[in-house]
């Protein structure tokens, strides 16, 4: 249940995030660096729940959402 709630928080963060884009080229894959703003409370919840970095958690959540939406 906590994982579902945390993913809901990430979904909300993605939908409301202000993004800043920068292009990078690493290992022949073009990547954009995104700077997002999330609530401190959300960051703390992610840190308490997930053992990795907040950025890796958000990346994982985006991948899962893209799979659910059928675009990945």
Short mmCIF file of C-alpha atoms in Angstrom, two decimals:
data_model
loop_
_atom_site.label_atom_id
_atom_site.label_comp_id
_atom_site.label_asym_id
_atom_site.label_seq_id
_atom_site.Cartn_x
_atom_site.Cartn_y
_atom_site.Cartn_z
CA UNK A 1 0.00 0.00 0.00
CA UNK A 2 2.82 2.41 0.86
CA UNK A 3 4.47 1.73 -2.51
CA UNK A 4 1.23 2.58 -4.35
CA UNK A 5 0.87 5.80 -2.37
CA UNK A 6 4.47 6.77 -3.11
CA UNK A 7 3.98 6.10 -6.83
CA UNK A 8 0.88 8.29 -6.69
CA UNK A 9 3.03 11.05 -5.16
CA UNK A 10 5.52 10.64 -8.00
CA UNK A 11 2.71 10.75 -10.59
CA UNK A 12 1.53 14.01 -9.05
CA UNK A 13 5.08 15.39 -9.01
CA UNK A 14 5.61 14.53 -12.66
CA UNK A 15 2.34 16.17 -13.67
CA UNK A 16 3.03 19.38 -11.73
CA UNK A 17 6.82 19.60 -12.13
CA UNK A 18 8.47 22.55 -13.79
CA UNK A 19 11.07 21.04 -16.09
CA UNK A 20 14.35 22.46 -17.36
CA UNK A 21 15.84 20.62 -20.32
CA UNK A 22 19.50 20.14 -21.27
CA UNK A 23 20.81 17.79 -23.94
CA UNK A 24 23.68 15.39 -23.24
CA UNK A 25 25.25 12.65 -25.39
CA UNK A 26 26.45 9.60 -23.43
CA UNK A 27 27.23 6.20 -24.97
CA UNK A 28 25.52 7.13 -28.26
CA UNK A 29 22.22 7.72 -26.45
CA UNK A 30 20.88 11.24 -26.39
CA UNK A 31 19.63 12.19 -22.95
CA UNK A 32 17.98 15.31 -21.59
CA UNK A 33 18.76 16.41 -18.09
CA UNK A 34 15.57 17.46 -16.33
CA UNK A 35 15.54 19.64 -13.27
CA UNK A 36 12.26 19.19 -11.44
CA UNK A 37 10.84 20.71 -8.32
CA UNK A 38 9.14 18.42 -5.83
CA UNK A 39 7.80 18.99 -2.37
CA UNK A 40 10.34 18.44 0.42
CA UNK A 41 7.80 16.13 2.07
CA UNK A 42 7.74 13.94 -1.08
CA UNK A 43 11.54 13.83 -1.20
CA UNK A 44 11.65 12.76 2.45
CA UNK A 45 9.02 10.06 1.84
CA UNK A 46 11.01 8.71 -1.12
CA UNK A 47 14.25 8.72 0.90
CA UNK A 48 12.57 6.91 3.81
CA UNK A 49 10.90 4.33 1.55
CA UNK A 50 13.48 3.68 -1.16
CA UNK A 51 17.12 2.74 -0.57
CA UNK A 52 18.51 4.44 -3.69
CA UNK A 53 18.62 8.03 -4.85
CA UNK A 54 15.56 10.18 -5.36
CA UNK A 55 16.53 10.62 -9.04
CA UNK A 56 16.69 6.85 -9.58
CA UNK A 57 13.31 6.41 -7.87
CA UNK A 58 11.72 9.05 -10.08
CA UNK A 59 13.29 7.50 -13.20
CA UNK A 60 11.99 4.08 -12.18
CA UNK A 61 8.51 5.50 -11.51
CA UNK A 62 8.45 7.19 -14.92
CA UNK A 63 9.45 3.92 -16.62
CA UNK A 64 6.70 2.02 -14.79
CA UNK A 65 4.12 4.67 -15.73
CA UNK A 66 5.23 4.57 -19.37
CA UNK A 67 4.87 0.76 -19.37
CA UNK A 68 1.36 1.04 -17.89
CA UNK A 69 0.45 3.62 -20.51
CA UNK A 70 1.79 1.35 -23.27
CA UNK A 71 4.34 3.82 -24.63
CA UNK A 72 7.43 1.89 -23.59
#
